PDB file of C-alpha atoms in Angstrom:
ATOM      1  CA  MET I   1       7.128   5.304  24.053  1.00  0.00           C
ATOM      2  CA  ALA I   2       8.238   3.628  20.837  1.00  0.00           C
ATOM      3  CA  SER I   3      11.971   3.324  20.290  1.00  0.00           C
ATOM      4  CA  ALA I   4      13.355   5.572  17.544  1.00  0.00           C
ATOM      5  CA  THR I   5      16.755   3.881  17.291  1.00  0.00           C
ATOM      6  CA  ILE I   6      17.762   2.217  14.029  1.00  0.00           C
ATOM      7  CA  THR I   7      20.720  -0.134  14.425  1.00  0.00           C
ATOM      8  CA  ALA I   8      22.965  -0.183  11.361  1.00  0.00           C
ATOM      9  CA  VAL I   9      24.297  -3.702  10.843  1.00  0.00           C
ATOM     10  CA  TRP I  10      27.464  -4.405   8.868  1.00  0.00           C
ATOM     11  CA  ARG I  11      29.769  -7.391   8.613  1.00  0.00           C
ATOM     12  CA  GLN I  12      31.596  -6.447  11.816  1.00  0.00           C
ATOM     13  CA  ASN I  13      28.523  -6.495  14.104  1.00  0.00           C
ATOM     14  CA  PHE I  14      26.301  -8.869  12.148  1.00  0.00           C
ATOM     15  CA  GLN I  15      26.397 -11.927  14.402  1.00  0.00           C
ATOM     16  CA  GLN I  16      25.871  -9.871  17.544  1.00  0.00           C
ATOM     17  CA  GLU I  17      22.843  -8.097  16.076  1.00  0.00           C
ATOM     18  CA  ILE I  18      21.188 -11.125  14.467  1.00  0.00           C
ATOM     19  CA  PHE I  19      21.261 -12.794  17.897  1.00  0.00           C
ATOM     20  CA  ARG I  20      19.741  -9.668  19.455  1.00  0.00           C
ATOM     21  CA  LEU I  21      16.975  -9.788  16.848  1.00  0.00           C
ATOM     22  CA  ASP I  22      16.389 -13.471  17.566  1.00  0.00           C
ATOM     23  CA  ALA I  23      16.040 -12.770  21.303  1.00  0.00           C
ATOM     24  CA  ALA I  24      13.685  -9.829  20.733  1.00  0.00           C
ATOM     25  CA  LEU I  25      11.278 -11.930  18.688  1.00  0.00           C
ATOM     26  CA  PHE I  26      10.298 -13.946  21.759  1.00  0.00           C
ATOM     27  CA  ASN I  27       8.641 -10.805  23.186  1.00  0.00           C
ATOM     28  CA  PHE I  28       7.812  -8.784  20.071  1.00  0.00           C
ATOM     29  CA  PRO I  29       5.887 -10.958  17.580  1.00  0.00           C
ATOM     30  CA  LEU I  30       4.830  -8.224  15.128  1.00  0.00           C
ATOM     31  CA  VAL I  31       7.485  -7.906  12.449  1.00  0.00           C
ATOM     32  CA  SER I  32       7.469  -5.132   9.870  1.00  0.00           C
ATOM     33  CA  PHE I  33      10.114  -5.306   7.192  1.00  0.00           C
ATOM     34  CA  ASP I  34      11.364  -3.691   4.020  1.00  0.00           C
ATOM     35  CA  THR I  35      14.005  -4.444   1.411  1.00  0.00           C
ATOM     36  CA  GLU I  36      16.067  -2.434  -1.018  1.00  0.00           C
ATOM     37  CA  PHE I  37      17.118  -4.195  -4.203  1.00  0.00           C
ATOM     38  CA  PRO I  38      18.861  -3.255  -7.472  1.00  0.00           C
ATOM     39  CA  GLY I  39      15.841  -2.603  -9.676  1.00  0.00           C
ATOM     40  CA  PHE I  40      13.527  -4.261 -12.184  1.00  0.00           C
ATOM     41  CA  PHE I  41      15.021  -6.015 -15.194  1.00  0.00           C
ATOM     42  CA  ARG I  42      11.534  -6.462 -16.666  1.00  0.00           C
ATOM     43  CA  ASN I  43       8.863  -3.795 -16.451  1.00  0.00           C
ATOM     44  CA  THR I  44       5.372  -5.268 -16.570  1.00  0.00           C
ATOM     45  CA  PRO I  45       2.941  -3.444 -18.892  1.00  0.00           C
ATOM     46  CA  ILE I  46      -0.279  -2.026 -17.491  1.00  0.00           C
ATOM     47  CA  GLY I  47      -3.132  -4.463 -17.935  1.00  0.00           C
ATOM     48  CA  ALA I  48      -0.928  -7.573 -17.985  1.00  0.00           C
ATOM     49  CA  THR I  49      -2.428 -10.801 -16.694  1.00  0.00           C
ATOM     50  CA  GLU I  50      -1.573 -11.999 -13.215  1.00  0.00           C
ATOM     51  CA  SER I  51       0.414 -14.847 -14.748  1.00  0.00           C
ATOM     52  CA  THR I  52       2.544 -12.395 -16.750  1.00  0.00           C
ATOM     53  CA  ARG I  53       3.027 -10.134 -13.734  1.00  0.00           C
ATOM     54  CA  TYR I  54       4.221 -13.078 -11.678  1.00  0.00           C
ATOM     55  CA  GLU I  55       6.571 -14.254 -14.436  1.00  0.00           C
ATOM     56  CA  ASP I  56       8.154 -10.795 -14.472  1.00  0.00           C
ATOM     57  CA  LEU I  57       8.387 -10.705 -10.673  1.00  0.00           C
ATOM     58  CA  LYS I  58      10.059 -14.117 -10.638  1.00  0.00           C
ATOM     59  CA  HIS I  59      12.527 -13.061 -13.334  1.00  0.00           C
ATOM     60  CA  ASN I  60      13.406  -9.841 -11.496  1.00  0.00           C
ATOM     61  CA  VAL I  61      13.861 -11.498  -8.101  1.00  0.00           C
ATOM     62  CA  ASP I  62      15.641 -14.624  -9.317  1.00  0.00           C
ATOM     63  CA  HIS I  63      18.225 -12.498 -11.142  1.00  0.00           C
ATOM     64  CA  SER I  64      18.998 -10.063  -8.330  1.00  0.00           C
ATOM     65  CA  ARG I  65      19.831  -9.965  -4.657  1.00  0.00           C
ATOM     66  CA  MET I  66      18.936  -7.767  -1.732  1.00  0.00           C
ATOM     67  CA  ILE I  67      20.992  -4.692  -0.929  1.00  0.00           C
ATOM     68  CA  GLN I  68      19.383  -3.869   2.426  1.00  0.00           C
ATOM     69  CA  PHE I  69      16.994  -5.686   4.745  1.00  0.00           C
ATOM     70  CA  GLY I  70      15.206  -3.596   7.355  1.00  0.00           C
ATOM     71  CA  ILE I  71      13.202  -5.146  10.184  1.00  0.00           C
ATOM     72  CA  THR I  72      11.287  -3.663  13.112  1.00  0.00           C
ATOM     73  CA  VAL I  73       9.789  -5.769  15.888  1.00  0.00           C
ATOM     74  CA  ALA I  74       6.844  -4.686  18.041  1.00  0.00           C
ATOM     75  CA  ASP I  75       4.248  -6.066  20.436  1.00  0.00           C
ATOM     76  CA  VAL I  76       0.479  -6.054  19.944  1.00  0.00           C
ATOM     77  CA  SER I  77       0.231  -2.650  21.663  1.00  0.00           C
ATOM     78  CA  GLY I  78       2.626  -1.085  19.187  1.00  0.00           C
ATOM     79  CA  ASN I  79       5.626  -0.841  21.516  1.00  0.00           C
ATOM     80  CA  ILE I  80       8.775  -1.084  19.417  1.00  0.00           C
ATOM     81  CA  GLY I  81      11.367  -3.640  20.490  1.00  0.00           C
ATOM     82  CA  GLY I  82      14.039  -2.576  18.009  1.00  0.00           C
ATOM     83  CA  THR I  83      14.838  -1.753  14.409  1.00  0.00           C
ATOM     84  CA  TRP I  84      17.725  -3.239  12.464  1.00  0.00           C
ATOM     85  CA  GLU I  85      19.050  -2.306   9.034  1.00  0.00           C
ATOM     86  CA  PHE I  86      21.161  -5.114   7.591  1.00  0.00           C
ATOM     87  CA  ASN I  87      23.549  -3.888   4.901  1.00  0.00           C
ATOM     88  CA  LEU I  88      24.524  -6.638   2.479  1.00  0.00           C
ATOM     89  CA  ARG I  89      27.661  -6.779   0.420  1.00  0.00           C
ATOM     90  CA  PHE I  90      26.945  -5.462  -3.066  1.00  0.00           C
ATOM     91  CA  ASP I  91      29.634  -4.910  -5.679  1.00  0.00           C
ATOM     92  CA  LEU I  92      28.706  -2.699  -8.624  1.00  0.00           C
ATOM     93  CA  SER I  93      31.535  -4.253 -10.654  1.00  0.00           C
ATOM     94  CA  ARG I  94      30.133  -7.778 -10.246  1.00  0.00           C
ATOM     95  CA  ASP I  95      26.456  -7.825  -9.254  1.00  0.00           C
ATOM     96  CA  LEU I  96      23.551  -7.226 -11.633  1.00  0.00           C
ATOM     97  CA  PHE I  97      21.646  -3.964 -11.301  1.00  0.00           C
ATOM     98  CA  VAL I  98      19.572  -1.362 -13.114  1.00  0.00           C
ATOM     99  CA  SER I  99      21.497   1.897 -13.349  1.00  0.00           C
ATOM    100  CA  GLN I 100      18.536   4.184 -12.606  1.00  0.00           C
ATOM    101  CA  SER I 101      17.704   2.194  -9.459  1.00  0.00           C
ATOM    102  CA  ILE I 102      21.264   2.380  -8.138  1.00  0.00           C
ATOM    103  CA  GLN I 103      21.366   6.123  -8.793  1.00  0.00           C
ATOM    104  CA  PHE I 104      18.068   6.514  -6.940  1.00  0.00           C
ATOM    105  CA  LEU I 105      19.424   4.617  -3.925  1.00  0.00           C
ATOM    106  CA  GLN I 106      22.659   6.624  -3.975  1.00  0.00           C
ATOM    107  CA  ASP I 107      20.655   9.850  -4.063  1.00  0.00           C
ATOM    108  CA  ASN I 108      18.816   8.621  -0.961  1.00  0.00           C
ATOM    109  CA  GLY I 109      21.976   7.992   1.025  1.00  0.00           C
ATOM    110  CA  ILE I 110      22.999   4.385   0.356  1.00  0.00           C
ATOM    111  CA  ASP I 111      26.802   4.098   0.267  1.00  0.00           C
ATOM    112  CA  PHE I 112      27.786   1.482  -2.299  1.00  0.00           C
ATOM    113  CA  ASP I 113      31.498   1.867  -1.618  1.00  0.00           C
ATOM    114  CA  ARG I 114      30.897   0.870   1.993  1.00  0.00           C
ATOM    115  CA  LEU I 115      28.532  -1.925   0.949  1.00  0.00           C
ATOM    116  CA  ARG I 116      31.320  -3.406  -1.166  1.00  0.00           C
ATOM    117  CA  ARG I 117      33.869  -2.968   1.624  1.00  0.00           C
ATOM    118  CA  ASP I 118      31.910  -3.705   4.830  1.00  0.00           C
ATOM    119  CA  GLY I 119      28.659  -5.320   3.685  1.00  0.00           C
ATOM    120  CA  ILE I 120      27.466  -8.617   5.192  1.00  0.00           C
ATOM    121  CA  HIS I 121      28.282 -11.629   3.055  1.00  0.00           C
ATOM    122  CA  PHE I 122      25.018 -12.781   1.526  1.00  0.00           C
ATOM    123  CA  ASP I 123      25.418 -16.495   2.245  1.00  0.00           C
ATOM    124  CA  MET I 124      26.058 -15.875   5.949  1.00  0.00           C
ATOM    125  CA  PHE I 125      23.111 -13.493   6.143  1.00  0.00           C
ATOM    126  CA  ALA I 126      20.800 -15.967   4.376  1.00  0.00           C
ATOM    127  CA  GLN I 127      21.814 -18.872   6.603  1.00  0.00           C
ATOM    128  CA  LEU I 128      21.350 -17.048   9.907  1.00  0.00           C
ATOM    129  CA  LEU I 129      18.174 -15.226   8.861  1.00  0.00           C
ATOM    130  CA  SER I 130      16.637 -18.534   7.798  1.00  0.00           C
ATOM    131  CA  ARG I 131      17.432 -19.983  11.222  1.00  0.00           C
ATOM    132  CA  VAL I 132      15.785 -17.033  12.947  1.00  0.00           C
ATOM    133  CA  VAL I 133      12.653 -17.288  10.793  1.00  0.00           C
ATOM    134  CA  ALA I 134      12.443 -21.051  11.359  1.00  0.00           C
ATOM    135  CA  ARG I 135      12.731 -20.665  15.147  1.00  0.00           C
ATOM    136  CA  HIS I 136       9.812 -18.240  15.423  1.00  0.00           C
ATOM    137  CA  ARG I 137       6.643 -19.748  13.996  1.00  0.00           C
ATOM    138  CA  ASN I 138       4.032 -17.403  15.483  1.00  0.00           C
ATOM    139  CA  LEU I 139       5.026 -14.078  14.021  1.00  0.00           C
ATOM    140  CA  CYS I 140       2.835 -11.652  12.096  1.00  0.00           C
ATOM    141  CA  TRP I 141       4.787 -10.220   9.171  1.00  0.00           C
ATOM    142  CA  VAL I 142       3.672  -6.692   8.277  1.00  0.00           C
ATOM    143  CA  THR I 143       4.618  -5.041   5.019  1.00  0.00           C
ATOM    144  CA  PHE I 144       3.583  -2.191   2.743  1.00  0.00           C
ATOM    145  CA  HIS I 145       3.022  -3.143  -0.894  1.00  0.00           C
ATOM    146  CA  GLY I 146       5.215  -6.069   0.035  1.00  0.00           C
ATOM    147  CA  LEU I 147       5.098  -8.353  -2.975  1.00  0.00           C
ATOM    148  CA  TYR I 148       8.755  -7.754  -3.868  1.00  0.00           C
ATOM    149  CA  ASP I 149       9.874  -7.513  -0.231  1.00  0.00           C
ATOM    150  CA  LEU I 150       8.337 -10.906   0.520  1.00  0.00           C
ATOM    151  CA  SER I 151       9.708 -12.382  -2.698  1.00  0.00           C
ATOM    152  CA  HIS I 152      13.289 -11.309  -2.014  1.00  0.00           C
ATOM    153  CA  THR I 153      13.063 -12.473   1.583  1.00  0.00           C
ATOM    154  CA  LEU I 154      11.535 -15.810   0.568  1.00  0.00           C
ATOM    155  CA  LYS I 155      14.287 -16.440  -1.957  1.00  0.00           C
ATOM    156  CA  THR I 156      16.890 -15.550   0.666  1.00  0.00           C
ATOM    157  CA  VAL I 157      15.676 -17.816   3.476  1.00  0.00           C
ATOM    158  CA  THR I 158      14.875 -20.794   1.237  1.00  0.00           C
ATOM    159  CA  ASN I 159      18.023 -20.434  -0.892  1.00  0.00           C
ATOM    160  CA  ARG I 160      15.949 -21.265  -3.960  1.00  0.00           C
ATOM    161  CA  PRO I 161      14.435 -19.476  -6.973  1.00  0.00           C
ATOM    162  CA  LEU I 162      10.831 -18.411  -6.582  1.00  0.00           C
ATOM    163  CA  PRO I 163       8.181 -21.088  -7.236  1.00  0.00           C
ATOM    164  CA  PRO I 164       6.937 -21.459 -10.821  1.00  0.00           C
ATOM    165  CA  SER I 165       3.370 -20.177 -10.321  1.00  0.00           C
ATOM    166  CA  VAL I 166       1.346 -17.729  -8.240  1.00  0.00           C
ATOM    167  CA  ALA I 167      -0.415 -20.620  -6.479  1.00  0.00           C
ATOM    168  CA  ALA I 168       2.876 -22.288  -5.532  1.00  0.00           C
ATOM    169  CA  PHE I 169       4.271 -18.903  -4.473  1.00  0.00           C
ATOM    170  CA  ALA I 170       1.350 -18.224  -2.114  1.00  0.00           C
ATOM    171  CA  SER I 171       1.656 -21.758  -0.746  1.00  0.00           C
ATOM    172  CA  GLN I 172       5.339 -21.366   0.064  1.00  0.00           C
ATOM    173  CA  LEU I 173       4.805 -17.961   1.675  1.00  0.00           C
ATOM    174  CA  GLY I 174       2.289 -19.613   3.984  1.00  0.00           C
ATOM    175  CA  ILE I 175       4.765 -22.333   4.898  1.00  0.00           C
ATOM    176  CA  VAL I 176       7.674 -19.984   5.593  1.00  0.00           C
ATOM    177  CA  PHE I 177       6.042 -16.867   7.039  1.00  0.00           C
ATOM    178  CA  GLY I 178       2.568 -17.878   8.186  1.00  0.00           C
ATOM    179  CA  ASP I 179       0.614 -14.700   8.969  1.00  0.00           C
ATOM    180  CA  VAL I 180       1.235 -11.846   6.517  1.00  0.00           C
ATOM    181  CA  VAL I 181      -0.479  -8.427   6.493  1.00  0.00           C
ATOM    182  CA  ASP I 182      -0.086  -5.859   3.704  1.00  0.00           C
ATOM    183  CA  ILE I 183      -0.909  -2.316   4.832  1.00  0.00           C
ATOM    184  CA  LYS I 184      -1.522  -1.162   1.267  1.00  0.00           C
ATOM    185  CA  TYR I 185      -4.245  -3.795   0.932  1.00  0.00           C
ATOM    186  CA  MET I 186      -5.715  -2.853   4.327  1.00  0.00           C
ATOM    187  CA  ALA I 187      -5.841   0.806   3.274  1.00  0.00           C
ATOM    188  CA  ARG I 188      -8.442  -0.071   0.645  1.00  0.00           C
ATOM    189  CA  PHE I 189     -10.964  -0.385   3.461  1.00  0.00           C
ATOM    190  CA  CYS I 190      -9.975   2.716   5.470  1.00  0.00           C
ATOM    191  CA  HIS I 191     -11.911   5.945   4.905  1.00  0.00           C
ATOM    192  CA  GLY I 192      -9.703   8.808   3.783  1.00  0.00           C
ATOM    193  CA  LEU I 193      -6.819   6.688   2.476  1.00  0.00           C
ATOM    194  CA  ARG I 194      -7.925   6.830  -1.185  1.00  0.00           C
ATOM    195  CA  GLY I 195      -8.500   3.139  -1.521  1.00  0.00           C
ATOM    196  CA  GLY I 196      -4.865   2.435  -0.778  1.00  0.00           C
ATOM    197  CA  GLU I 197      -3.721   4.020  -4.041  1.00  0.00           C
ATOM    198  CA  MET I 198      -0.937   6.032  -2.416  1.00  0.00           C
ATOM    199  CA  GLY I 199       2.525   5.478  -1.003  1.00  0.00           C
ATOM    200  CA  LEU I 200       3.624   4.772   2.550  1.00  0.00           C
ATOM    201  CA  ALA I 201       4.877   8.324   3.129  1.00  0.00           C
ATOM    202  CA  ALA I 202       1.557   9.792   1.997  1.00  0.00           C
ATOM    203  CA  ILE I 203      -0.434   7.520   4.314  1.00  0.00           C
ATOM    204  CA  ALA I 204       1.939   8.366   7.179  1.00  0.00           C
ATOM    205  CA  LYS I 205       1.368  12.078   6.552  1.00  0.00           C
ATOM    206  CA  ILE I 206      -2.429  11.675   6.648  1.00  0.00           C
ATOM    207  CA  LEU I 207      -2.164   9.694   9.891  1.00  0.00           C
ATOM    208  CA  LYS I 208       0.380  12.153  11.345  1.00  0.00           C
ATOM    209  CA  VAL I 209       3.069   9.507  11.783  1.00  0.00           C
ATOM    210  CA  GLU I 210       6.613  10.888  11.680  1.00  0.00           C
ATOM    211  CA  ARG I 211       9.503   9.180   9.950  1.00  0.00           C
ATOM    212  CA  VAL I 212      12.786   8.405  11.700  1.00  0.00           C
ATOM    213  CA  GLY I 213      15.788   8.214   9.372  1.00  0.00           C
ATOM    214  CA  GLY I 214      15.907   8.574   5.597  1.00  0.00           C
ATOM    215  CA  ALA I 215      13.268   7.522   3.096  1.00  0.00           C
ATOM    216  CA  HIS I 216      14.077   4.596   0.796  1.00  0.00           C
ATOM    217  CA  GLN I 217      16.405   3.064   3.351  1.00  0.00           C
ATOM    218  CA  ALA I 218      15.208  -0.283   4.634  1.00  0.00           C
ATOM    219  CA  GLY I 219      15.495   0.358   8.367  1.00  0.00           C
ATOM    220  CA  SER I 220      13.616   3.645   8.275  1.00  0.00           C
ATOM    221  CA  ASP I 221      10.934   2.228   5.984  1.00  0.00           C
ATOM    222  CA  SER I 222      10.397  -0.801   8.241  1.00  0.00           C
ATOM    223  CA  LEU I 223      10.028   1.443  11.310  1.00  0.00           C
ATOM    224  CA  LEU I 224       7.595   3.731   9.508  1.00  0.00           C
ATOM    225  CA  THR I 225       5.623   0.662   8.398  1.00  0.00           C
ATOM    226  CA  ALA I 226       5.357  -0.517  12.011  1.00  0.00           C
ATOM    227  CA  ARG I 227       4.148   2.877  13.234  1.00  0.00           C
ATOM    228  CA  VAL I 228       1.646   3.324  10.408  1.00  0.00           C
ATOM    229  CA  TYR I 229       0.286  -0.171  11.056  1.00  0.00           C
ATOM    230  CA  THR I 230      -0.223   0.599  14.744  1.00  0.00           C
ATOM    231  CA  LYS I 231      -1.891   3.927  13.959  1.00  0.00           C
ATOM    232  CA  MET I 232      -4.222   2.340  11.401  1.00  0.00           C
ATOM    233  CA  ARG I 233      -5.283  -0.367  13.856  1.00  0.00           C
ATOM    234  CA  MET I 234      -6.080   2.268  16.479  1.00  0.00           C
ATOM    235  CA  ALA I 235      -7.684   4.881  14.225  1.00  0.00           C
ATOM    236  CA  TYR I 236      -9.876   2.456  12.252  1.00  0.00           C
ATOM    237  CA  GLU I 237     -10.350  -0.238  14.925  1.00  0.00           C
ATOM    238  CA  ILE I 238      -9.180  -2.812  12.406  1.00  0.00           C
ATOM    239  CA  ASP I 239      -9.460  -6.534  12.916  1.00  0.00           C
ATOM    240  CA  GLU I 240      -6.318  -7.432  11.007  1.00  0.00           C
ATOM    241  CA  THR I 241      -7.310 -11.111  10.847  1.00  0.00           C
ATOM    242  CA  LEU I 242      -9.779 -10.108   8.134  1.00  0.00           C
ATOM    243  CA  PHE I 243      -6.856  -9.042   5.937  1.00  0.00           C
ATOM    244  CA  ALA I 244      -4.284 -11.684   6.891  1.00  0.00           C
ATOM    245  CA  GLY I 245      -2.779 -13.290   3.831  1.00  0.00           C
ATOM    246  CA  CYS I 246      -4.090 -10.690   1.370  1.00  0.00           C
ATOM    247  CA  LEU I 247      -1.291  -9.106  -0.660  1.00  0.00           C
ATOM    248  CA  TYR I 248      -1.692  -6.061  -2.853  1.00  0.00           C
ATOM    249  CA  GLY I 249      -0.907  -7.261  -6.379  1.00  0.00           C
ATOM    250  CA  ILE I 250      -1.912 -10.938  -6.393  1.00  0.00           C
ATOM    251  CA  SER I 251      -5.273 -12.665  -5.983  1.00  0.00           C
ATOM    252  CA  ALA I 252      -4.088 -15.853  -4.236  1.00  0.00           C
ATOM    253  CA  ARG I 253      -4.424 -15.640  -0.472  1.00  0.00           C
ATOM    254  CA  ILE I 254      -1.498 -16.645   1.731  1.00  0.00           C
ATOM    255  CA  CYS I 255      -2.652 -19.132   4.353  1.00  0.00           C
ATOM    256  CA  LYS I 256      -0.836 -19.995   7.531  1.00  0.00           C
ATOM    257  CA  LEU I 257      -0.488 -23.732   7.999  1.00  0.00           C
ATOM    258  CA  ILE I 258      -1.413 -25.640  11.121  1.00  0.00           C
ATOM    259  CA  ALA I 259      -0.123 -29.080  12.081  1.00  0.00           C
ATOM    260  CA  VAL I 260      -2.621 -31.841  12.765  1.00  0.00           C
ATOM    261  CA  PRO I 261      -1.857 -35.474  13.627  1.00  0.00           C
ATOM    262  CA  ASN I 262      -2.299 -38.143  11.002  1.00  0.00           C
ATOM    263  CA  THR I 263      -2.856 -41.873  11.437  1.00  0.00           C
ATOM    264  CA  ASN I 264       0.284 -42.811   9.503  1.00  0.00           C
ATOM    265  CA  GLY I 265       2.627 -41.142  11.986  1.00  0.00           C
ATOM    266  CA  ARG I 266       3.134 -38.015   9.894  1.00  0.00           C
ATOM    267  CA  ARG I 267       1.999 -34.495  10.576  1.00  0.00           C
ATOM    268  CA  CYS I 268      -0.186 -32.910   7.927  1.00  0.00           C
ATOM    269  CA  PHE I 269      -0.120 -29.172   7.460  1.00  0.00           C
ATOM    270  CA  ILE I 270      -3.413 -27.665   6.323  1.00  0.00           C
ATOM    271  CA  PRO I 271      -4.348 -24.050   5.500  1.00  0.00           C
ATOM    272  CA  THR I 272      -6.197 -22.104   8.178  1.00  0.00           C
ATOM    273  CA  ALA I 273      -8.362 -20.215   5.689  1.00  0.00           C
ATOM    274  CA  THR I 274      -9.963 -20.741   2.303  1.00  0.00           C
ATOM    275  CA  THR I 275      -7.719 -19.733  -0.590  1.00  0.00           C
ATOM    276  CA  PRO I 276      -8.032 -19.739  -4.400  1.00  0.00           C
ATOM    277  CA  ALA I 277      -4.909 -21.916  -4.386  1.00  0.00           C
ATOM    278  CA  PRO I 278      -5.527 -24.745  -1.895  1.00  0.00           C
ATOM    279  CA  PHE I 279      -2.562 -26.846  -0.912  1.00  0.00           C
ATOM    280  CA  LEU I 280      -1.649 -29.658   1.428  1.00  0.00           C
ATOM    281  CA  ARG I 281       1.806 -30.455   2.698  1.00  0.00           C
ATOM    282  CA  CYS I 282       2.928 -33.381   4.844  1.00  0.00           C
ATOM    283  CA  ILE I 283       6.281 -33.495   6.584  1.00  0.00           C
ATOM    284  CA  THR I 284       7.511 -36.358   8.703  1.00  0.00           C
ATOM    285  CA  THR I 285       7.518 -35.737  12.446  1.00  0.00           C
ATOM    286  CA  HIS I 286      11.285 -35.700  12.813  1.00  0.00           C
ATOM    287  CA  THR I 287      11.635 -33.284   9.898  1.00  0.00           C
ATOM    288  CA  SER I 288       9.078 -30.937  11.429  1.00  0.00           C
ATOM    289  CA  VAL I 289      11.040 -30.874  14.676  1.00  0.00           C
ATOM    290  CA  PHE I 290      14.254 -30.270  12.740  1.00  0.00           C
ATOM    291  CA  MET I 291      12.666 -27.278  11.036  1.00  0.00           C
ATOM    292  CA  ILE I 292      12.522 -25.413  14.343  1.00  0.00           C
ATOM    293  CA  ALA I 293      16.301 -25.081  14.412  1.00  0.00           C
ATOM    294  CA  ALA I 294      17.373 -25.569  10.804  1.00  0.00           C
ATOM    295  CA  PRO I 295      17.425 -23.211   7.799  1.00  0.00           C
ATOM    296  CA  PHE I 296      14.459 -23.452   5.452  1.00  0.00           C
ATOM    297  CA  SER I 297      16.859 -24.249   2.636  1.00  0.00           C
ATOM    298  CA  HIS I 298      17.357 -27.627   4.342  1.00  0.00           C
ATOM    299  CA  VAL I 299      13.731 -28.531   4.810  1.00  0.00           C
ATOM    300  CA  LEU I 300      11.565 -27.124   2.019  1.00  0.00           C
TER     301      LEU I 300
END
């Protein structure tokens, strides 16, 4: 039976719980995740080009920071290994936000007074999360409509602004995360799910998957994502490799990189699938080894 426990993580228990997450990933390689963030500073008009949509995404993400990071780990059979909700320090008197978004999060149970008082310091969270991601190179990252979730997480673990273009963005996602699956994209090909044009809660209701915890809180949303993903795979007999790297909202496909030897003593990383934005990245052998234990901010 899947675990229904969501571990709330604050500054006081952060190191203990990030190490527990790291240990769990050796046995539970399916990772569903969700973020809460302080809103959109630019709203993209309907019908905008992909370039404009990415420019707005980059502006929104580069000028804000995560409030919550929720992560659920599971095995290929759908057994849940744990759910963590990391609560980051956020100070309404200092950090940038959109008022309507903060009110929405408050209405859904997020305590900003406690976030200011007991939230995890962002730099410490970013450093240790990047180490965890770098140590585990064979994960499958599962999201729902995850363009912003991936963007915020990418910026956090690399400690850099988002890349300047959609092609460079897809390339870096492949380097950092490898396999990525977006349930909203998968739902396009599932009978009865309205081509994916519905929210996570609506899909969960159709599939008779129950939520644990409160909606619009990162831990609960990541757990619901994991359960919906498992139910979709079972109900529709989905071969998720067909959808790996396809994100709802951008055309460029994210490709996991594989290392192959090169005659000059370097390891070349090449994409494992065809993508509209091909890329090639070479890293020296000693740097590649270092990446296993070091934050991405030190190696990308």
